[in-house]
C-alpha positions as a Python dict, from the first residue, in 0.01 Angstrom:
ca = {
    (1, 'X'): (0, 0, 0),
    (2, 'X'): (139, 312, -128),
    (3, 'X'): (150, 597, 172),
    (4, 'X'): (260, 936, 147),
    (5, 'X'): (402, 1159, 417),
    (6, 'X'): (363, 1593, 361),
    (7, 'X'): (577, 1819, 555),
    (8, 'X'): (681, 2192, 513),
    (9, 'X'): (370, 2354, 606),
    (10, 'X'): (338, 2647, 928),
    (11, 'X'): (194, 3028, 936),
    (12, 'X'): (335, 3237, 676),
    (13, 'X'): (306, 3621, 604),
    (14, 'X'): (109, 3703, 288),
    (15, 'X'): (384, 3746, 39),
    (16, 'X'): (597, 3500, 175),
    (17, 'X'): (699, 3115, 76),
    (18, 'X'): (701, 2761, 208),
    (19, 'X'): (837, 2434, 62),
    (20, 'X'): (631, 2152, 93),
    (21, 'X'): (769, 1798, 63),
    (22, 'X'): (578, 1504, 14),
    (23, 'X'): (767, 1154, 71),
    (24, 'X'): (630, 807, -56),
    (25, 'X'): (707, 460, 31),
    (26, 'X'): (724, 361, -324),
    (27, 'X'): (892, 433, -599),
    (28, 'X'): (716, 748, -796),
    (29, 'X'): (879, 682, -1107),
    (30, 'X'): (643, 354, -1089),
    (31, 'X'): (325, 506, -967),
    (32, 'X'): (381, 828, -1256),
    (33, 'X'): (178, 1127, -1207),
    (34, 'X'): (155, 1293, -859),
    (35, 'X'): (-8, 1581, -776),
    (36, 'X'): (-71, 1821, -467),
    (37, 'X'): (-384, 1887, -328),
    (38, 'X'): (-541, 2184, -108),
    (39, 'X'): (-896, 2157, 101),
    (40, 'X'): (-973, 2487, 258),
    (41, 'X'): (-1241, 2497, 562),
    (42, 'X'): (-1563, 2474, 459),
    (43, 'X'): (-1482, 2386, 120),
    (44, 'X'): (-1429, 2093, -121),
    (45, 'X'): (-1051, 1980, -186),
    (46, 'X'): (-934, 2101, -512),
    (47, 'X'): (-603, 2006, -746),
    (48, 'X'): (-334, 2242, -717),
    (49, 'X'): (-79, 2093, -936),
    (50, 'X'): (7, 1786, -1114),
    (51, 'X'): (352, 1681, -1271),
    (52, 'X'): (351, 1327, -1465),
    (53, 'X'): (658, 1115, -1435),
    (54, 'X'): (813, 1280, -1721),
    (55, 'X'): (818, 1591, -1554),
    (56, 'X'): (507, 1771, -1768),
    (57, 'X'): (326, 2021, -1473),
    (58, 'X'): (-4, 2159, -1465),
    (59, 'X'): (-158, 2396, -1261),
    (60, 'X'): (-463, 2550, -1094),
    (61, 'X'): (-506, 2893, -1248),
    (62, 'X'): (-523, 3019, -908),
    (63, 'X'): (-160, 2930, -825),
    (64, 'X'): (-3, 2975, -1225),
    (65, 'X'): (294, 3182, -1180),
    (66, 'X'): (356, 3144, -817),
    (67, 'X'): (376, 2810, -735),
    (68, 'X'): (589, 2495, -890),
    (69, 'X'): (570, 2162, -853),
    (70, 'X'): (867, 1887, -871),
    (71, 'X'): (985, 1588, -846),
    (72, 'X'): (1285, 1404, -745),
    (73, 'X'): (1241, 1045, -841),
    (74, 'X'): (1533, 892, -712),
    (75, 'X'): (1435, 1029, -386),
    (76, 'X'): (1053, 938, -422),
    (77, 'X'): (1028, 1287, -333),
    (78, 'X'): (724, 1575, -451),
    (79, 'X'): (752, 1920, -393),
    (80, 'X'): (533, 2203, -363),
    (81, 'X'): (719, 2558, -402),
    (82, 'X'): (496, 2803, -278),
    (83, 'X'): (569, 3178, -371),
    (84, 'X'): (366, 3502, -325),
    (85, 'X'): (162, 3343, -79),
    (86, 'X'): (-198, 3508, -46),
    (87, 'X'): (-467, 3461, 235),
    (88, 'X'): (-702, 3221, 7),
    (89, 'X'): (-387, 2991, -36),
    (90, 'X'): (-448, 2909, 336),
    (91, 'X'): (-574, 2531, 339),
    (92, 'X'): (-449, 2167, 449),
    (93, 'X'): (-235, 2075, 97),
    (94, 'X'): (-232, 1672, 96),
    (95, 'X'): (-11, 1458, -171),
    (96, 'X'): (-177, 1237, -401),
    (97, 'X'): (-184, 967, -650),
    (98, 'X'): (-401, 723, -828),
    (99, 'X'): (-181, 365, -852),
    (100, 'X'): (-326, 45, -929),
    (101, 'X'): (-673, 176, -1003),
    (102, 'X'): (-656, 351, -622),
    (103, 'X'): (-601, 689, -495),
    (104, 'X'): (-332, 772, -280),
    (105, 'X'): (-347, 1039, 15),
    (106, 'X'): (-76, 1196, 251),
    (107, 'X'): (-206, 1305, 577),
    (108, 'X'): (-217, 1697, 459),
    (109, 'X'): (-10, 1902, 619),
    (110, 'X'): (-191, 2261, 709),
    (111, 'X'): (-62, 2622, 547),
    (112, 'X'): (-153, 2936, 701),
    (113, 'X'): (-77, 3269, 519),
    (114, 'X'): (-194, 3516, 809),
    (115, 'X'): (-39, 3924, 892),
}
């Protein structure tokens, strides 16, 4: 069973950045695309970003041009660069893949962009 493990989250100025990580137990290369994630309260959980295992990315208009997506496959390692950060970013961002015909879920780990 594939499990996923986000860190890198905490309260961050508006305007600011955080790094989220995402680690899996299994190779990513084998699973392919990953993607992050974000449920704010009160509302449904909605894709963020999504890089396939050749390293194509795309994005939720909402974050296009401030945040970037990676992976480092030899690490089984996601990442979520977060730039510009705005109030309406603030949400639990959870790591996630479909594999074997099953979706995949981290824990989420919870961003707060807050003066």
């Amino acid at each position: 069973q594939v499990q996923f493990v986000e860190s890198g989250g905490g309260l961050v100025q508006p305007g600011g950045s955080l790094r989220l990580s995402c680690a899996a137990s299994e190779s990513i290369l084998s699973i392919g695309t990953m993607a992050w994630y974000r449920q704010a309260p009160g509302k449904q959980r909605v894709l963020v970003a999504r890089i396939t295992s050749g390293g194509s990315t795309n994005y939720a208009d909402s974050v296009k041009g401030r945040f970037t997506i990676s992976r480092d496959n030899a690490k089984n390692m996601v990442y979520l660069q977060m730039n510009s950060l705005k109030p309406e970013d603030t949400a639990v961002y959870y790591c996630n893949a479909y594999f074997t015909g099953l979706g995949y879920w981290g824990q989420g780990t919870q961003v707060t962009v807050s003066s």
